[in-house]
Coordinates of C-alpha atoms in Angstrom, one line a residue:
M1 CA -0.1 -0.2 -0.1
D2 CA 1.4 3.3 -0.9
A3 CA 2.2 5.8 1.7
K4 CA -0.4 8.3 2.2
K5 CA -0.2 12.2 3.2
R6 CA -2.1 13.8 6.2
C7 CA -3.5 16.9 5.3
P8 CA -1.7 19.4 8.0
N9 CA -5.0 21.7 8.2
C10 CA -7.9 19.7 8.1
G11 CA -6.2 16.1 9.0
C12 CA -7.5 14.3 5.5
I13 CA -6.2 11.0 4.1
C14 CA -4.5 12.2 1.3
E15 CA -2.7 10.0 -1.8
A16 CA 1.1 9.8 -1.8
D17 CA 1.8 11.8 -4.8
S18 CA -1.2 14.6 -4.0
V19 CA 0.2 18.2 -4.3
F20 CA -2.9 19.7 -2.5
C21 CA -5.7 18.1 0.0
E22 CA -8.7 16.9 -1.9
E23 CA -10.8 17.8 0.9
C24 CA -9.4 21.4 1.7
G25 CA -7.1 22.1 -1.0
A26 CA -4.6 23.0 1.4
S27 CA -0.7 22.1 0.4
L28 CA 0.7 19.1 1.1
E29 CA 4.5 20.0 0.4
Q30 CA 4.9 21.0 4.1
T31 CA 4.0 18.2 6.7
K32 CA 5.5 19.7 9.7
P33 CA 4.5 22.9 11.5
P34 CA 6.9 26.1 11.1
V35 CA 9.3 26.6 13.9
Q36 CA 10.4 30.3 15.0
N37 CA 12.7 30.6 17.8
G38 CA 12.2 27.2 19.2
E39 CA 8.4 27.7 19.7
N40 CA 5.7 26.1 17.5
S41 CA 4.2 29.2 16.0
W42 CA 1.6 27.4 14.0
K43 CA -0.6 27.0 16.8
N44 CA -1.3 30.9 16.7
S45 CA -1.6 31.4 13.1
A46 CA -4.6 31.7 11.3
P47 CA -5.7 29.1 8.5
P48 CA -5.6 29.6 5.0
V49 CA -8.6 31.3 3.6
T50 CA -8.1 30.3 0.0
N51 CA -7.7 27.2 -1.9
A52 CA -5.0 26.3 -4.6
G53 CA -7.3 27.8 -7.3
G54 CA -8.5 30.9 -4.9
S55 CA -12.1 30.3 -6.1
K56 CA -13.6 29.9 -2.7
A57 CA -12.9 30.2 1.1
A58 CA -12.2 27.6 3.0
S59 CA -13.1 27.4 6.7
G60 CA -11.0 24.9 7.7
N61 CA -11.6 23.0 11.2
P62 CA -15.0 24.9 12.8
K63 CA -13.3 24.2 16.2
K64 CA -10.2 25.6 15.5
V65 CA -11.7 28.8 13.9
G66 CA -13.7 29.1 16.8
F67 CA -10.3 29.0 19.4
I68 CA -8.6 31.2 17.0
L69 CA -11.4 33.7 17.1
L70 CA -11.1 33.5 20.8
I71 CA -7.7 34.1 21.0
L72 CA -8.0 37.2 19.0
L73 CA -10.8 38.4 20.8
L74 CA -8.8 38.1 24.2
A75 CA -5.8 39.7 22.6
A76 CA -8.1 42.7 21.5
L77 CA -9.6 43.0 24.9
L78 CA -6.2 43.0 26.4
A79 CA -4.8 45.6 24.2
V80 CA -7.9 47.7 25.5
L81 CA -7.1 47.1 29.0
V82 CA -3.7 48.1 28.4
L83 CA -4.4 51.3 26.9
L84 CA -7.1 52.0 29.6
L85 CA -4.3 51.4 32.2
V86 CA -1.8 53.7 30.4
W87 CA -4.5 56.4 30.5
N88 CA -5.4 55.8 34.3
V89 CA -1.7 56.3 35.5
G90 CA -1.6 59.4 33.4
L91 CA -4.5 60.6 34.7
R92 CA -3.8 59.8 38.1
K93 CA -0.2 61.4 37.8
E94 CA -2.0 64.8 36.3
Q95 CA -4.5 64.4 39.5
T96 CA -1.4 63.8 41.9
S97 CA 0.6 66.7 40.6
A98 CA -2.6 68.9 40.5
G99 CA -3.3 68.0 44.0
Q100 CA 0.0 68.5 45.2
E101 CA 0.3 72.0 43.7
A102 CA -3.1 72.8 45.4
L103 CA -1.6 71.3 48.7
E104 CA 1.4 73.5 48.2
T105 CA -0.8 76.6 47.6
A106 CA -3.0 76.0 50.3
Q107 CA 0.1 75.6 52.7
V108 CA 1.7 78.8 51.4
M109 CA -1.8 80.4 51.9
T110 CA -2.2 79.1 55.2
A111 CA 1.5 80.0 56.5
E112 CA 0.8 83.5 55.0
A113 CA -2.6 84.0 56.9
S114 CA -1.0 82.7 60.0
Q115 CA 1.8 85.3 60.1
P116 CA 0.6 88.6 61.6
A117 CA 0.6 91.8 58.8
L118 CA 2.8 94.2 60.8
E119 CA 2.4 96.5 57.7
T120 CA -1.4 96.2 56.9
T121 CA -3.8 96.8 59.8
A122 CA -3.8 96.9 63.4
E123 CA -6.3 94.1 63.6
D124 CA -4.1 91.8 62.2
T125 CA -1.5 92.3 64.9
E126 CA -3.8 91.5 67.5
T127 CA -3.8 87.8 67.5
H128 CA 0.1 87.7 66.9
F129 CA 2.4 85.4 68.9
Q130 CA 0.3 82.6 69.9
F131 CA 2.5 79.8 70.4
V132 CA 3.4 76.8 72.7
A133 CA 5.5 77.7 75.8
K134 CA 9.0 76.1 76.5
T135 CA 9.3 74.8 79.7
T136 CA 13.3 74.9 79.3
T137 CA 15.6 77.3 77.6
A138 CA 18.6 76.1 75.9
V139 CA 22.2 76.9 77.4
T140 CA 24.4 79.1 75.6
T141 CA 28.1 78.8 75.9
R142 CA 29.1 82.3 74.3
S143 CA 33.2 82.8 73.5
A144 CA 32.8 86.5 72.4
A145 CA 31.6 89.4 74.5
D146 CA 28.9 91.9 73.4
D147 CA 30.1 94.7 71.1
A148 CA 29.4 98.0 72.2
E149 CA 26.5 98.2 69.5
T150 CA 24.6 94.9 70.9
Q151 CA 25.3 96.4 74.6
A152 CA 23.6 99.8 73.8
L153 CA 20.7 98.2 72.5
R154 CA 20.4 96.0 75.5
E155 CA 20.8 99.0 77.9
A156 CA 18.2 101.0 75.8
G157 CA 15.7 98.4 77.1
N158 CA 15.6 96.1 74.1
G159 CA 16.8 96.1 70.8
A160 CA 14.7 98.0 68.2
S161 CA 14.9 95.1 65.8
N162 CA 13.4 92.8 68.6
I163 CA 10.7 95.2 68.7
V164 CA 10.0 95.4 65.1
N165 CA 10.0 91.6 65.4
G166 CA 7.4 91.6 67.9
G167 CA 9.6 92.0 71.0
Y168 CA 8.1 88.4 72.5
A169 CA 11.7 88.0 74.1
Y170 CA 13.9 90.3 76.2
F171 CA 17.0 90.1 78.4
D172 CA 17.5 92.2 81.5
G173 CA 21.4 91.1 81.8
T174 CA 20.3 88.2 84.3
Y175 CA 16.9 86.7 83.1
I176 CA 15.6 85.9 79.6
Y177 CA 12.0 86.5 79.3
W178 CA 9.6 85.4 76.7
S179 CA 6.1 85.5 75.7
D180 CA 3.3 83.1 74.2
S181 CA -0.4 82.7 74.3
N182 CA -0.1 80.7 77.7
G183 CA 1.7 83.9 79.5
I184 CA 5.1 85.3 80.2
Y185 CA 8.2 83.1 81.2
R186 CA 11.4 84.0 82.6
V187 CA 14.7 81.9 83.2
V188 CA 18.2 82.7 84.3
S189 CA 20.4 83.3 81.4
N190 CA 22.8 80.1 80.8
S191 CA 21.0 78.3 83.3
A192 CA 19.9 74.7 82.8
E193 CA 16.8 75.2 85.1
D194 CA 13.1 75.0 83.9
A195 CA 11.7 78.3 82.9
V196 CA 8.9 79.6 85.2
R197 CA 5.8 81.5 84.3
I198 CA 5.2 84.7 86.0
S199 CA 2.2 85.6 84.5
A200 CA -0.9 85.0 82.5
E201 CA -0.6 87.8 80.3
S202 CA -0.2 87.3 76.4
A203 CA 2.8 90.1 75.8
Y204 CA 4.9 91.3 73.0
Y205 CA 7.0 94.4 72.6
M206 CA 8.5 94.2 75.8
N207 CA 11.0 96.5 77.3
G208 CA 12.7 96.5 80.7
V209 CA 12.4 100.0 82.7
G210 CA 14.8 99.2 86.1
D211 CA 13.0 96.5 88.1
Q212 CA 9.8 96.4 85.9
L213 CA 8.8 95.0 82.7
Y214 CA 6.7 97.4 80.0
F215 CA 4.7 95.5 77.2
V216 CA 1.7 95.5 75.0
D217 CA -1.1 93.1 76.3
A218 CA -2.7 91.2 73.5
D219 CA -5.3 89.9 76.1
R220 CA -6.3 93.4 76.6
N221 CA -6.5 94.9 73.3
N222 CA -3.1 95.8 72.9
A223 CA -3.2 98.0 75.8
I224 CA 0.3 99.0 77.6
C225 CA 0.9 97.3 80.9
K226 CA 3.5 96.9 83.5
M227 CA 4.4 94.7 86.1
N228 CA 7.3 93.9 88.5
V229 CA 10.1 91.3 86.6
D230 CA 8.7 88.7 88.9
G231 CA 5.1 89.0 87.8
S232 CA 3.5 90.9 90.5
G233 CA 2.0 94.4 90.5
F234 CA 0.2 94.2 87.4
E235 CA -1.2 97.4 86.2
V236 CA -2.5 99.0 82.8
V237 CA -0.8 102.0 82.0
Y238 CA -2.6 103.2 78.7
D239 CA -5.5 101.5 77.6
M240 CA -5.7 102.2 73.9
Y241 CA -4.8 99.9 70.9
C242 CA -0.8 100.1 70.8
Y243 CA 2.0 98.5 69.1
E244 CA 5.8 98.6 68.8
L245 CA 6.4 100.2 72.1
T246 CA 10.1 101.3 72.7
Y247 CA 11.6 102.5 75.7
D248 CA 14.4 104.9 75.3
Q249 CA 16.0 107.4 78.0
D250 CA 12.9 107.7 80.2
W251 CA 10.5 107.8 77.5
L252 CA 7.8 105.4 76.1
Y253 CA 7.6 105.6 72.5
F254 CA 4.6 103.7 70.5
S255 CA 2.2 103.8 67.7
R256 CA -1.6 103.9 68.6
V257 CA -4.8 103.6 66.6
N258 CA -6.9 106.3 67.3
G259 CA -10.2 106.0 65.9
D260 CA -9.2 106.0 61.8
T261 CA -5.6 107.5 62.6
H262 CA -2.4 105.9 63.3
E263 CA -0.2 108.1 65.5
I264 CA 3.6 108.2 66.8
C265 CA 3.2 109.1 70.4
R266 CA 5.5 109.1 73.6
M267 CA 4.6 109.4 77.1
K268 CA 6.6 108.8 80.5
P269 CA 6.4 105.4 82.3
D270 CA 4.0 106.5 84.4
G271 CA 1.5 107.2 81.6
S272 CA 1.9 111.2 81.8
Q273 CA 2.9 113.5 79.5
L274 CA 1.5 111.7 76.7
A275 CA 2.5 113.7 73.2
V276 CA 1.5 113.2 69.5
L277 CA 4.8 113.3 67.4
K278 CA 3.7 112.6 64.1
A279 CA 0.1 111.4 62.8
C280 CA 1.0 108.8 60.2
E281 CA 0.7 104.9 59.8
E282 CA 4.2 104.0 60.7
W283 CA 5.6 100.5 60.9
Y284 CA 9.5 99.1 61.9
M285 CA 10.1 101.9 64.1
N286 CA 13.9 102.2 65.4
I287 CA 15.1 104.5 67.9
Y288 CA 18.5 104.8 67.4
A289 CA 21.0 107.9 68.3
D290 CA 18.3 110.4 69.5
R291 CA 16.3 110.0 65.9
I292 CA 13.2 108.2 65.4
Y293 CA 13.6 106.0 62.1
F294 CA 10.1 104.6 60.5
C295 CA 8.4 103.7 57.5
N296 CA 5.7 105.9 56.6
F297 CA 3.0 104.0 55.1
D298 CA 1.1 107.1 54.3
D299 CA 4.0 108.3 52.1
G300 CA 4.3 105.6 50.0
L301 CA 6.1 103.4 52.3
S302 CA 9.0 105.7 52.1
L303 CA 11.7 105.7 55.3
C304 CA 11.8 108.5 57.4
A305 CA 13.4 109.9 60.4
M306 CA 12.7 112.9 62.8
N307 CA 13.7 113.8 66.5
L308 CA 12.8 112.3 69.6
D309 CA 10.1 115.3 69.8
G310 CA 8.8 114.8 66.3
S311 CA 10.5 117.9 65.0
G312 CA 13.2 117.7 61.9
L313 CA 10.9 115.3 59.9
K314 CA 12.9 114.3 56.9
T315 CA 12.4 111.6 54.1
L316 CA 15.7 109.6 53.8
Y317 CA 14.6 107.0 51.0
S318 CA 11.6 108.0 49.0
G319 CA 11.0 104.4 47.6
E320 CA 9.2 101.6 49.2
S321 CA 11.0 100.4 52.0
S322 CA 10.3 98.1 55.0
D323 CA 12.1 96.0 57.5
I324 CA 14.1 98.3 59.1
C325 CA 17.0 97.8 61.3
V326 CA 19.3 100.4 62.6
A327 CA 22.9 99.6 64.1
K328 CA 26.7 100.5 63.8
D329 CA 25.4 104.0 62.3
T330 CA 23.8 102.5 59.2
I331 CA 20.3 101.9 57.9
F332 CA 19.7 98.5 57.1
F333 CA 16.4 98.0 55.2
S334 CA 14.6 96.2 52.2
A335 CA 13.7 98.0 49.2
D336 CA 10.5 97.3 47.2
R337 CA 7.7 95.5 48.4
T338 CA 8.0 92.6 46.1
S339 CA 11.5 91.9 45.6
R340 CA 12.8 93.1 49.1
D341 CA 16.2 93.2 48.5
L342 CA 18.5 93.9 51.2
Y343 CA 20.1 97.5 51.4
R344 CA 22.1 99.8 53.7
M345 CA 22.5 103.8 53.7
N346 CA 24.0 106.1 56.1
L347 CA 21.9 107.7 58.8
D348 CA 21.6 110.8 56.7
G349 CA 20.3 108.9 53.8
S350 CA 23.4 109.2 51.6
G351 CA 25.4 105.9 50.3
V352 CA 22.4 103.9 49.3
Q353 CA 24.1 100.6 48.3
K354 CA 22.2 97.1 47.8
I355 CA 24.1 94.6 50.0
H356 CA 22.2 91.6 48.9
S357 CA 20.0 90.6 45.8
G358 CA 16.9 88.6 47.0
Y359 CA 13.9 88.7 49.2
A360 CA 14.9 89.8 53.0
R361 CA 12.7 90.3 55.8
F362 CA 12.8 90.3 59.6
T363 CA 16.1 91.9 59.5
N364 CA 18.0 91.7 62.7
Y365 CA 21.5 92.6 64.1
V366 CA 23.9 91.2 66.8
D367 CA 27.3 91.4 67.4
G368 CA 28.5 92.6 63.8
M369 CA 26.0 90.0 61.9
L370 CA 22.8 90.9 60.4
C371 CA 20.1 87.9 59.9
F372 CA 16.9 87.9 57.9
A373 CA 14.5 85.3 56.4
D374 CA 13.9 84.8 52.8
E375 CA 10.2 84.4 51.4
K376 CA 10.1 80.7 52.1
G377 CA 11.3 81.4 55.8
T378 CA 14.8 80.2 55.5
L379 CA 17.0 82.2 58.1
Y380 CA 20.3 83.7 56.8
Y381 CA 23.1 85.5 58.5
C382 CA 25.8 87.5 57.0
D383 CA 28.4 90.5 57.4
T384 CA 27.0 94.0 57.7
D385 CA 28.3 94.4 54.0
G386 CA 26.4 91.4 52.8
S387 CA 29.3 89.2 52.6
G388 CA 29.6 85.8 54.3
L389 CA 26.4 84.7 53.8
Q390 CA 25.2 81.3 55.5
Q391 CA 22.0 79.5 55.9
R392 CA 20.7 78.9 59.5
A393 CA 17.6 77.5 59.8
A394 CA 14.0 76.7 58.0
N395 CA 10.8 77.8 58.4
V396 CA 11.7 80.9 60.6
T397 CA 9.5 84.2 61.3
Y398 CA 9.9 87.3 63.4
P399 CA 13.5 86.2 64.7
V400 CA 14.1 88.0 68.1
I401 CA 17.8 87.9 69.7
V402 CA 18.6 88.2 73.4
D403 CA 21.9 87.4 74.9
G404 CA 23.1 86.0 72.1
V405 CA 20.3 83.6 71.3
L406 CA 18.1 84.1 68.4
Y407 CA 14.3 83.1 69.3
C408 CA 12.3 82.3 66.3
E409 CA 8.3 81.4 65.7
K410 CA 8.0 78.1 64.0
E411 CA 5.0 77.2 61.5
S412 CA 4.3 74.7 64.2
G413 CA 3.6 77.1 66.6
F414 CA 6.7 76.7 69.0
V415 CA 9.5 78.8 69.7
E416 CA 12.6 77.3 69.2
S417 CA 16.4 78.7 69.9
F418 CA 19.8 78.4 68.9
S419 CA 23.2 80.5 69.6
L420 CA 24.0 83.0 66.6
I421 CA 27.9 83.0 68.3
Q422 CA 29.7 80.2 68.0

């Protein structure tokens, strides 16, 4: 019996000399499935669609056709799923990016809203300095003595830039005082002892006058108050909304809100001899070498100076200014309310010079150094000519320097401290 051929397509038994299948017309020349890369690719190949003459379609084995169609359908579904997955991942990335951007924007807006707007309205400052009290203070070992400028600022009652930045900390040479919404605390300088709360009042713009502490009380609508340094003898000295209280040469200088008017005033510590020196909305008041330096918000934010009795008013810088810090016979200030580049000039307004290109706020001075924060709250310090710039801390607002230690309000609500003097 002659050898027979089996059709590789339909399985029909054909004569040995047949070239094409008598049943389906498929070629009988190849009796083995093709091999690609070592695998049987025929399993996934489609059956021939025409006979040898190309006259009619051949369906082949119905079961195989159904199987192949199922495979094709599954492949199509898989492709659709892959496309949907890629689209979904891209969408989630966009949503995540948008959500993160919204969160960062909300955080910035929240941080801005939580900070006191010293240059806007009096109402904005009323709830300032609401942060958690520390129970201990850092011990600072100082290797350098105060320079004459720092000592002079201390003897004046409190540093002028401390006052501008809120004055919520003060050093009288023995005790360090600071305040938060829970009260006023004090501790002996360079002591490991716990701080003691001496009062429940919420104080800022603190000044020492002899054995008494003068301050503006947020709990009493910013009235000027005083008490003994141990917390006894509390008394309201002047019951109007006041800010930037500064003691100098037996006078208390401050700004008050009188109806719709802001006024720079002075009076004796006992509340007598009250006088209005200048009717204007001022901020960043510094008293230095018998002159009052301030930003006049009623005159385009110009930087002005006048004598201690209000006479001799002079505009030193007519452009926008803020964050005044007067030290070392020099006025340091930020110019332009948007860029806030750091400048310096002489006390008479001459020699204007930019010393730092970039946002500078909360400028303060200690022992030959300036410190300031950028728009993100990163704290820097540098020499008075702007050189030697170094980063010190992050998320800082309203830095106050006492006894060589910088206190700063953190976004978390705590006050942190660290030494500026190595």
